[in-house]
GROMACS .gro file of C-alpha atoms in nm:
model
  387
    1UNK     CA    1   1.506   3.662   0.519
    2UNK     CA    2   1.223   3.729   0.250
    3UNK     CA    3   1.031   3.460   0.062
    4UNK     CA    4   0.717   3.456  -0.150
    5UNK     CA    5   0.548   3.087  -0.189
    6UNK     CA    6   0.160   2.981  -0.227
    7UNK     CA    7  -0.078   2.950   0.098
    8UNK     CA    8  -0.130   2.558  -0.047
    9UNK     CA    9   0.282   2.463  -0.034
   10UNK     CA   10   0.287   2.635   0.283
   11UNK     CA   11   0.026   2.492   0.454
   12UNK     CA   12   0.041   2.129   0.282
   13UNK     CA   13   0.429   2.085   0.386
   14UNK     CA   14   0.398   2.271   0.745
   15UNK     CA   15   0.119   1.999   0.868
   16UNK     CA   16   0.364   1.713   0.730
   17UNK     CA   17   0.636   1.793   0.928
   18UNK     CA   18   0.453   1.982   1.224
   19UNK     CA   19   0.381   1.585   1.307
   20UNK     CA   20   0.713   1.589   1.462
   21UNK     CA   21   0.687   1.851   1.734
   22UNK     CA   22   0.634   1.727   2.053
   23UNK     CA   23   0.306   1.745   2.247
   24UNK     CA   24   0.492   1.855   2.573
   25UNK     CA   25   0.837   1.971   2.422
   26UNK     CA   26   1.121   1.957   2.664
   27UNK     CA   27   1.335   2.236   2.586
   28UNK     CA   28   1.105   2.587   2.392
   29UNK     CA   29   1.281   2.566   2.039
   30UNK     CA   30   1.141   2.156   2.001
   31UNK     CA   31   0.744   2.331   1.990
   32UNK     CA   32   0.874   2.546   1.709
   33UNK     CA   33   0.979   2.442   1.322
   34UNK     CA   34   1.286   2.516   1.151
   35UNK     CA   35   1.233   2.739   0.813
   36UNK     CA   36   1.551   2.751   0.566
   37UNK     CA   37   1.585   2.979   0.292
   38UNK     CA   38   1.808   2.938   0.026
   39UNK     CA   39   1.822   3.222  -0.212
   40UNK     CA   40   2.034   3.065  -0.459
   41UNK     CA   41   1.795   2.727  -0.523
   42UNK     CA   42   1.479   2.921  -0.448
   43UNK     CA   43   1.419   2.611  -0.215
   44UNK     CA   44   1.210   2.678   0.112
   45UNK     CA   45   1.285   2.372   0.367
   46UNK     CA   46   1.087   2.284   0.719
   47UNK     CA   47   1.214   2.094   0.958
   48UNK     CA   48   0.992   1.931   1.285
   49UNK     CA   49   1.277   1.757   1.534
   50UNK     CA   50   1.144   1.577   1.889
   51UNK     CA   51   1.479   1.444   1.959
   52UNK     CA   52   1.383   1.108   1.839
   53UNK     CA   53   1.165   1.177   1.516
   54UNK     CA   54   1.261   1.406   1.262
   55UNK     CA   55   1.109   1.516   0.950
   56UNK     CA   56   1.204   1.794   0.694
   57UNK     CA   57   1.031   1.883   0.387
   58UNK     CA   58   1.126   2.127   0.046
   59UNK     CA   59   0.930   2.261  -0.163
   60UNK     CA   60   1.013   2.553  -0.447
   61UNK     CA   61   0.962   2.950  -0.343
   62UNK     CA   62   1.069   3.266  -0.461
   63UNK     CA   63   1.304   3.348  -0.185
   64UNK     CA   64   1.432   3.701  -0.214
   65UNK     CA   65   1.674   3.703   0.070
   66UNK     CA   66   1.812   3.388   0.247
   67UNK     CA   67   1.813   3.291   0.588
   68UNK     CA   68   1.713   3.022   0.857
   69UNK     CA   69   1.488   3.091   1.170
   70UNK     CA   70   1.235   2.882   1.401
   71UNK     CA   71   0.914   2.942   1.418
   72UNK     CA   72   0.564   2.863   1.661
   73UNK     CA   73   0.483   2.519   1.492
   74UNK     CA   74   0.104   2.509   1.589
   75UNK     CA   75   0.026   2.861   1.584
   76UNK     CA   76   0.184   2.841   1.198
   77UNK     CA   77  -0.017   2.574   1.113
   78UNK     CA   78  -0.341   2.733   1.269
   79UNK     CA   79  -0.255   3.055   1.043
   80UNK     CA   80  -0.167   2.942   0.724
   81UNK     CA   81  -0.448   2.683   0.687
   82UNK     CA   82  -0.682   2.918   0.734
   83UNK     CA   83  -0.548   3.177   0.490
   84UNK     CA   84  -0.711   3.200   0.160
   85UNK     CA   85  -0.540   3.066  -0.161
   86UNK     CA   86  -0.287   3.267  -0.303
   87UNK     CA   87   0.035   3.400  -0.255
   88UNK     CA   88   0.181   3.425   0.102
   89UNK     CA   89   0.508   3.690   0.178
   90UNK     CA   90   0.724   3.573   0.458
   91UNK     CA   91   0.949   3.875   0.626
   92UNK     CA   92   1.172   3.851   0.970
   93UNK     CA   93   1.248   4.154   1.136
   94UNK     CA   94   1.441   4.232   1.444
   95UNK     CA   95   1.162   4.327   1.676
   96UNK     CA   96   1.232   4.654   1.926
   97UNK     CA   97   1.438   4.619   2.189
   98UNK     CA   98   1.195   4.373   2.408
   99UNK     CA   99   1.144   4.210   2.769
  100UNK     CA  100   0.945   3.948   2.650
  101UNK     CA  101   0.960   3.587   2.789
  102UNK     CA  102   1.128   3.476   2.490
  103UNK     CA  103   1.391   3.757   2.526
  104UNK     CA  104   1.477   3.680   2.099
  105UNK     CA  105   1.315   3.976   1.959
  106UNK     CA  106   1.251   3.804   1.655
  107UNK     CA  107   0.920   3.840   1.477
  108UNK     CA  108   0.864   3.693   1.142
  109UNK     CA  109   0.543   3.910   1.000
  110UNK     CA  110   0.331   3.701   0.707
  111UNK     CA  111   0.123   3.904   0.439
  112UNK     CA  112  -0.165   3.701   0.264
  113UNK     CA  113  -0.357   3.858  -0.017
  114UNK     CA  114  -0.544   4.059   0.194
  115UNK     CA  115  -0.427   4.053   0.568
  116UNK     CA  116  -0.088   4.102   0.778
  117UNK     CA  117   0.008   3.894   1.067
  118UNK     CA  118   0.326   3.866   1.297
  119UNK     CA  119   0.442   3.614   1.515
  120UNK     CA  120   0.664   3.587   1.729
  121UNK     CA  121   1.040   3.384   1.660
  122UNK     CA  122   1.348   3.182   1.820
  123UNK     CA  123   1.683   3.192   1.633
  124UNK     CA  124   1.741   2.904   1.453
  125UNK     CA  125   2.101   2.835   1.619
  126UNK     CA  126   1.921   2.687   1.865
  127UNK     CA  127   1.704   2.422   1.673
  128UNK     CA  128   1.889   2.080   1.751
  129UNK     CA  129   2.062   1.922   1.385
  130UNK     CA  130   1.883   1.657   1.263
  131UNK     CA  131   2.113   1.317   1.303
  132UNK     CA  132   2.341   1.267   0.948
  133UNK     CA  133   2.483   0.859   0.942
  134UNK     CA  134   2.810   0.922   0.751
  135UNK     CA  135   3.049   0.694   0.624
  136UNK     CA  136   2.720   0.412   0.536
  137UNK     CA  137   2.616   0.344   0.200
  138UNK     CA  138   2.226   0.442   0.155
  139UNK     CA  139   2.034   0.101   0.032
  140UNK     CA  140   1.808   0.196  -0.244
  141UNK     CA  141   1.440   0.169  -0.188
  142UNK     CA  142   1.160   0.173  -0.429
  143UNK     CA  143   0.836   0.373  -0.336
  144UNK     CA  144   0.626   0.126  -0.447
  145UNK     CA  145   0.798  -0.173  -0.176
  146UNK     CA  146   0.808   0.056   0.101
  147UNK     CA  147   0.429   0.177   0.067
  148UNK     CA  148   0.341  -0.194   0.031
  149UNK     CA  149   0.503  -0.330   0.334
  150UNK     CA  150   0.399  -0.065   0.546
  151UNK     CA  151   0.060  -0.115   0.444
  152UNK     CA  152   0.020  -0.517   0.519
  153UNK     CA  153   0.268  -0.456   0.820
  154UNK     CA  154   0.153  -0.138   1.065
  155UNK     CA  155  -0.134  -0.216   1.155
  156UNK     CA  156  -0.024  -0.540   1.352
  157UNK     CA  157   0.222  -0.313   1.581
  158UNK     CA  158   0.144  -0.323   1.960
  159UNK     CA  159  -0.008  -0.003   2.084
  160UNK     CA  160   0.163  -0.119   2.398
  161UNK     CA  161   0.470   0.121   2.519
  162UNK     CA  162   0.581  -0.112   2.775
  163UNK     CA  163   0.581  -0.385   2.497
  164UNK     CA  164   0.897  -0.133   2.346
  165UNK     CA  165   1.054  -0.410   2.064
  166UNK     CA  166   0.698  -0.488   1.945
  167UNK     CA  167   0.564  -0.093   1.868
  168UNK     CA  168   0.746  -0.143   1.579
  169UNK     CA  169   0.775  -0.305   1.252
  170UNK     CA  170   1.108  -0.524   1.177
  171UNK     CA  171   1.258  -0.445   0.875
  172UNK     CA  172   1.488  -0.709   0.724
  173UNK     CA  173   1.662  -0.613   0.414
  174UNK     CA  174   1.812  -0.918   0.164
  175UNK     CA  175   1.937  -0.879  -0.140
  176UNK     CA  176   1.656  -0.822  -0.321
  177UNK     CA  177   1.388  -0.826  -0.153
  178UNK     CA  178   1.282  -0.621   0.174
  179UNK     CA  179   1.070  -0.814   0.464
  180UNK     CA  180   0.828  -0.658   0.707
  181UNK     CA  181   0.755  -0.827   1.028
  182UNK     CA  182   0.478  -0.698   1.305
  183UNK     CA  183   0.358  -0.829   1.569
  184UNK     CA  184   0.160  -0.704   1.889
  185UNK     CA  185   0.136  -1.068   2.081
  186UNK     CA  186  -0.167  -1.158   1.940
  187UNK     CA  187  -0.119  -1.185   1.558
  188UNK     CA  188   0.184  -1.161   1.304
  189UNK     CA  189   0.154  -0.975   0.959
  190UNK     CA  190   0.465  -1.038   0.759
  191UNK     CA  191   0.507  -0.883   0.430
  192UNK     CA  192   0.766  -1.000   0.142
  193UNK     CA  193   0.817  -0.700  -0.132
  194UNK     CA  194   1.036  -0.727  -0.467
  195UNK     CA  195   1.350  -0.488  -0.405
  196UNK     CA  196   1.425  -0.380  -0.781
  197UNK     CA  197   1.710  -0.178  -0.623
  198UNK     CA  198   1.932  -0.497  -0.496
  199UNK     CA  199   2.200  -0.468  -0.243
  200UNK     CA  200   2.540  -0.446  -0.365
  201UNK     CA  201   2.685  -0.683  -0.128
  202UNK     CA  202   2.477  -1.012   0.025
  203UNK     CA  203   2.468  -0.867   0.352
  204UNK     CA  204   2.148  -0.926   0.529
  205UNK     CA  205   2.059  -0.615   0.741
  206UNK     CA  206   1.774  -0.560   1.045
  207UNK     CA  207   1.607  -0.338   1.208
  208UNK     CA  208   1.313  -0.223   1.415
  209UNK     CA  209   1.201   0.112   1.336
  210UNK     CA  210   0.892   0.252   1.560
  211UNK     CA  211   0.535   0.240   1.415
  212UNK     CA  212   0.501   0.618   1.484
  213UNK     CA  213   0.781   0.731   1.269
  214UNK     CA  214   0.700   0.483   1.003
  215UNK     CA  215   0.342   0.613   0.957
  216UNK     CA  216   0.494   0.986   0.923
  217UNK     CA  217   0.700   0.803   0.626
  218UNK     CA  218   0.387   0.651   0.467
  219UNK     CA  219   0.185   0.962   0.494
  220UNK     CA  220   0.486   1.139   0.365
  221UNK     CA  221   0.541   0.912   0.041
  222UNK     CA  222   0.162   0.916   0.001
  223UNK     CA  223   0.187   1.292  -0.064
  224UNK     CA  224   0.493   1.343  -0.251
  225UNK     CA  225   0.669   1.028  -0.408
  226UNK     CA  226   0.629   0.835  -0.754
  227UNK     CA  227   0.606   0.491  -0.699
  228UNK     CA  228   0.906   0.392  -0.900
  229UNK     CA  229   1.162   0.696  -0.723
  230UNK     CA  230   1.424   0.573  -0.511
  231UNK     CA  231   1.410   0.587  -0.175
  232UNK     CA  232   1.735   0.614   0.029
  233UNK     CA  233   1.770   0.402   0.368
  234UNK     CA  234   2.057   0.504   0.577
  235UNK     CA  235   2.131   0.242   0.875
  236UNK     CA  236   2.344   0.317   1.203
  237UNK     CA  237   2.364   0.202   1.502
  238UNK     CA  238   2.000   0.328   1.728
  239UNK     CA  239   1.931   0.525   1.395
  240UNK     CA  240   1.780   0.526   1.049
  241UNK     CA  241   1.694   0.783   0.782
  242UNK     CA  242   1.476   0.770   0.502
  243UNK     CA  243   1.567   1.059   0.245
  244UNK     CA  244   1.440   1.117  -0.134
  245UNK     CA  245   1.373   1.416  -0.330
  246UNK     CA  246   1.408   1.694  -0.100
  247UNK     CA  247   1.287   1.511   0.179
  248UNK     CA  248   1.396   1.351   0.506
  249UNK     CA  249   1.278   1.119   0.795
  250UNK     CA  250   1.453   1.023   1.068
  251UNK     CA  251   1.409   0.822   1.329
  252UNK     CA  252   1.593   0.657   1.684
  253UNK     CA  253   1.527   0.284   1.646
  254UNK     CA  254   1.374   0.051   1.879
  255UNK     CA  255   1.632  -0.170   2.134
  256UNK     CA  256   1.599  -0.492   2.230
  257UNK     CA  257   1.591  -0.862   2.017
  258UNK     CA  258   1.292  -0.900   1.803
  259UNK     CA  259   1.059  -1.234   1.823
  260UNK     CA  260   1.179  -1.493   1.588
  261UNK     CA  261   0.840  -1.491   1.452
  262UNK     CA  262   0.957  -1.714   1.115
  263UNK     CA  263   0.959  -1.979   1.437
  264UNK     CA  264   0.581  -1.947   1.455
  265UNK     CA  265   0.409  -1.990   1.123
  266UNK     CA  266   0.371  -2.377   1.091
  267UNK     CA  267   0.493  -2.546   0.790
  268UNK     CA  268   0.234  -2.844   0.773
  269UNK     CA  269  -0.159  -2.760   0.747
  270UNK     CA  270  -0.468  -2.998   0.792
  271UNK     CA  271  -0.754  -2.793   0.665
  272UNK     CA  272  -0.745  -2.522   0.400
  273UNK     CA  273  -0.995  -2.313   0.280
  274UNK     CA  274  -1.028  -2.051  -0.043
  275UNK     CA  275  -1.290  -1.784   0.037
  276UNK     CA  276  -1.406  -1.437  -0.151
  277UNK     CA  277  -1.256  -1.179   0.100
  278UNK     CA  278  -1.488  -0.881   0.032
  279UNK     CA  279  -1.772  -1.118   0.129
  280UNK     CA  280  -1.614  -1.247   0.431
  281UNK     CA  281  -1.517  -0.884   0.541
  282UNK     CA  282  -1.896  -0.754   0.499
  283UNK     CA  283  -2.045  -1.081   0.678
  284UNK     CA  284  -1.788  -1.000   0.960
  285UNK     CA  285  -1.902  -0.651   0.963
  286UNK     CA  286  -2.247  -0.759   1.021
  287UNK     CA  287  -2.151  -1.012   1.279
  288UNK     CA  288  -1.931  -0.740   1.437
  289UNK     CA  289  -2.252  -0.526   1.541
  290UNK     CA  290  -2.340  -0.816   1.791
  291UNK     CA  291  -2.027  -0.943   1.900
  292UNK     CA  292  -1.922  -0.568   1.993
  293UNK     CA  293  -2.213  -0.586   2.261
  294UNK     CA  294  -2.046  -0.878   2.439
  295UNK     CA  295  -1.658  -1.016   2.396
  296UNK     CA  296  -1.555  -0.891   2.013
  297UNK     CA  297  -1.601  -1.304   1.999
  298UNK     CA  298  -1.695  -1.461   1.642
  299UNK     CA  299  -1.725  -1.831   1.623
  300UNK     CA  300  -1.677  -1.969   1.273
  301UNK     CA  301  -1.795  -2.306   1.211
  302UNK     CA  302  -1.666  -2.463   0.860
  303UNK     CA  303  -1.882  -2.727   0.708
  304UNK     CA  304  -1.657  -2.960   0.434
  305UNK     CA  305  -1.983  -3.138   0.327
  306UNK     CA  306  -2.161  -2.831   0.249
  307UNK     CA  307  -1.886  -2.617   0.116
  308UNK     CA  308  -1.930  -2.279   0.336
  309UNK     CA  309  -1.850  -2.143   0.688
  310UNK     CA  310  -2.049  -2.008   0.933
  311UNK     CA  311  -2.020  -1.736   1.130
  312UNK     CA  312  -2.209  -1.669   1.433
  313UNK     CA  313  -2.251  -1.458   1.769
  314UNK     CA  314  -2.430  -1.524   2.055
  315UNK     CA  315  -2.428  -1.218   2.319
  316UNK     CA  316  -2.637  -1.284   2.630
  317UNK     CA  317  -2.946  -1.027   2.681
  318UNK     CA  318  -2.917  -0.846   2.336
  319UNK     CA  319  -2.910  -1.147   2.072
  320UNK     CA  320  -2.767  -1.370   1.823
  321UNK     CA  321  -2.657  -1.356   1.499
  322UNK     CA  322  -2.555  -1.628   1.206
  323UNK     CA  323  -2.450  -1.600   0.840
  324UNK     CA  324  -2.306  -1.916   0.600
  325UNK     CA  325  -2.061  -1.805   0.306
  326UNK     CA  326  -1.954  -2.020   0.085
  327UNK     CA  327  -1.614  -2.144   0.014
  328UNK     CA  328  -1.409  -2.437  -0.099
  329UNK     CA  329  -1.308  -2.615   0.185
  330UNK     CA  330  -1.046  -2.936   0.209
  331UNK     CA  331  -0.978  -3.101   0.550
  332UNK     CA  332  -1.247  -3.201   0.823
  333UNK     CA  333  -1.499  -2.957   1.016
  334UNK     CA  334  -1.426  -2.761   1.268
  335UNK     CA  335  -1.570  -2.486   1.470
  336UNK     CA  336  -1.301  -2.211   1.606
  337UNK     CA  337  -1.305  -1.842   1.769
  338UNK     CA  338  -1.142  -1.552   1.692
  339UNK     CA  339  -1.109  -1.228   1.816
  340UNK     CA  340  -1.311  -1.060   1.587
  341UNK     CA  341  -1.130  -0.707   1.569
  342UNK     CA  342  -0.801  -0.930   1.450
  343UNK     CA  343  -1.008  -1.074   1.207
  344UNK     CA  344  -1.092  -0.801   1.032
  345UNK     CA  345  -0.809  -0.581   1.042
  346UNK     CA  346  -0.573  -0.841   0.887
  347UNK     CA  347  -0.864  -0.937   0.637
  348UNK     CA  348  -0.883  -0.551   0.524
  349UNK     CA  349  -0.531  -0.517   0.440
  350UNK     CA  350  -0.471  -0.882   0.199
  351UNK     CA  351  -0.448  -0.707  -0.132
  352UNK     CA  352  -0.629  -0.977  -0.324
  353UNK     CA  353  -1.032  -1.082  -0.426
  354UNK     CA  354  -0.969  -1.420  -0.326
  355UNK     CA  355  -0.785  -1.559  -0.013
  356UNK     CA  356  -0.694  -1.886   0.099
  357UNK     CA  357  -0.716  -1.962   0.539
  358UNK     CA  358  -0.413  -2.251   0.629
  359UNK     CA  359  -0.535  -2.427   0.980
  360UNK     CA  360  -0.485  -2.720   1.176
  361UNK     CA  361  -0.682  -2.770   1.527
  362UNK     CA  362  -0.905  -2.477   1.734
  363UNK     CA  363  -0.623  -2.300   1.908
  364UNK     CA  364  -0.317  -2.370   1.739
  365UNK     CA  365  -0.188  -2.034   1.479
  366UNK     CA  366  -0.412  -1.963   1.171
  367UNK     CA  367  -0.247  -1.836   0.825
  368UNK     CA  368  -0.419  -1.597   0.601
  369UNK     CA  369  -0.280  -1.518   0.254
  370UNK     CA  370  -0.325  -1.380  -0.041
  371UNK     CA  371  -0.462  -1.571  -0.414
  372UNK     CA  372  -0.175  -1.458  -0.624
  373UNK     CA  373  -0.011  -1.075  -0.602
  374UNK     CA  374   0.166  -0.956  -0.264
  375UNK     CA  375   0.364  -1.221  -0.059
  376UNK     CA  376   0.227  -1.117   0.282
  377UNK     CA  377   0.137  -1.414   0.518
  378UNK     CA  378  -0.171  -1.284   0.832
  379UNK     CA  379  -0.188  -1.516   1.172
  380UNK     CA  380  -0.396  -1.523   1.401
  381UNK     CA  381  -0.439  -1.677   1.727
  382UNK     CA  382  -0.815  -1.850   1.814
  383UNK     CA  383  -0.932  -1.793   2.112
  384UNK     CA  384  -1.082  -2.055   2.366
  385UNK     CA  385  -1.437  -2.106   2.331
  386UNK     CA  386  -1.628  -2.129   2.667
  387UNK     CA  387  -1.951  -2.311   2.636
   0.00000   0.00000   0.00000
């Protein structure tokens, strides 16, 4: 195998997928990445495979000689990052006759502009294949939905492991249009996105893909998507694969019956509120620098006579804090407490200037939306306030 390509597609597409080799691999070949190249498409592919993530990317070379072989993922990384711009060779070579731990005798030697370096390889019949779902029809995906829903969904996930079902976001596909659900116990984020791809058939279909592999998919259609291309989403049963362009994410999905969270966004509301987001996000920054000192508590106080809210924070031996927004406000006051890291993470990711805040009593849920744009619906649960 021989293959010219630049330092910057070689670098740029080896830390993509090198996000997919296990920390502590369980078998040698999993720490390593799988390089294929194809002589007769001058296509260079990488492939990163932990036995439940996958993740392969292609990119254009001048490949001289085809061939496939596995290669040190970090130390490859480490290498070519480093090397100056420019033109990299890539040559393997049977090495001599060695007793190394390894036993291949493979070494795959790289030549930068100036510089040589050799590492050391594992054949790639030993790589595991990434999953393929036949016989199932792909839905089509736009960019643009995916990155949305990800975006107002993710965050919300449960960093929990033992929490399994809610480390990931549940995807419902309808017709046309492609629902995000998250949820980590605490607060819900559920996005609605326009599906200009519709389904061929009105067959609803679900699943709950884990956060991890669907933040590897954002990053990756961050760095190399359009927004209108279609994206490919191939369901089966305890998998799902995401494939466009020359590119490929896979991914085990998560067991196990997800909430019926639709179940807890009330219908009826007693107070509402419309408030300047951006303003509300920078006052609860503020706020933040004294409530992080005590119980990440913010009380906000909403005042219908005077048209604003007030948020304050009272932590015992360091301080106080207060600051009144305004906003227009329909429904009687009310003071209520929130969590204030919940607050602002769901706050930061409405994609509107203007939002409007649905609630009824002190610790029942409490609905954040967007004025106009995405359909993505934010609640939170108060917390008690102990005088």
């Amino acid at each position: 195998m021989k293959l010219v390509c630049t330092q910057s597609d070689l670098s740029t597409n080896l830390s993509l997928v090198s996000r997919a080799v296990p920390s502590r691999p369980t078998h040698p070949v999993l720490a390593n990445v799988l390089l294929q190249a194809d002589a007769q498409t001058n296509q260079v592919s990488l492939t990163a495979f932990d036995l439940s993530l996958g993740i392969r990317t292609s990119f254009n070379a001048e490949v001289l000689e085809g061939g496939a072989i596995a290669l040190p993922a970090k130390l490859l990384v480490d290498i070519t990052s480093r090397l100056q711009e420019g033109e990299v060779t890539l040559d393997d070579e049977s090495a001599l006759e060695s007793e190394t731990a390894t036993g291949e005798g493979l070494i795959v030697t790289l030549t930068p502009k100036s510089g040589h370096y050799q590492v050391r390889a594992m054949s790639a019949e030993e790589f595991p294949e990434l999953p393929i779902i036949e016989n199932a029809a792909p839905i089509q995906l736009t960019t643009a939905a995916l990155i949305e829903g990800l975006r107002g969904s993710l965050f919300a996930t449960s960093g929990d492991e033992t929490k399994q079902v809610l480390t990931g976001v549940h995807l419902t596909v309808k017709q046309d249009t492609l629902e995000f659900a998250a949820t980590d116990g605490h607060r819900l984020a559920v996005v609605e996105t326009t599906n200009e791809r519709p389904l061929s058939d009105s067959n609803q279909l679900e699943v709950t893909v884990p956060a991890r592999a669907l933040r590897e998919l954002q990053r990756m259609l961050a760095h190399n998507a359009a927004s209108d291309e279609a994206i490919a989403l191939y369901l089966d049963q305890g998998q799902v694969v995401f494939a466009w362009q020359n590119q490929r994410l896979t991914s085990r999905t998560l067991d196990g019956q997800y909430p019926a969270y639709r179940q807890l966004i009330p219908r009826q509301f007693e107070r509402q509120l419309t408030i300047e987001r951006k303003q509300l996000i920078s006052t609860l920054e503020r706020i933040a620098v004294l409530a992080d000192q005590k119980n990440n508590i913010v009380k906000v106080s909403i005042n219908s006579a005077a048209q604003e809210i007030t948020l304050s924070c009272e932590a015992q031996d360091v301080g106080s804090g207060r600051e009144s927004i305004p906003a227009q406000i329909s429904g009687e006051d009310i003071e209520i407490a929130f969590n204030i890291k919940y607050l602002m993470e769901g706050l930061k990711e409405l994609p509107s200037s203007e939002i409007q805040i649905h609630l009824n009593q002190a610790l029942t849920p409490v609905i954040f939306t967007p004025l106009g744009g995405l359909k993505m619906t934010y609640l939170a649960m108060p917390v008690q306030l102990r005088n």
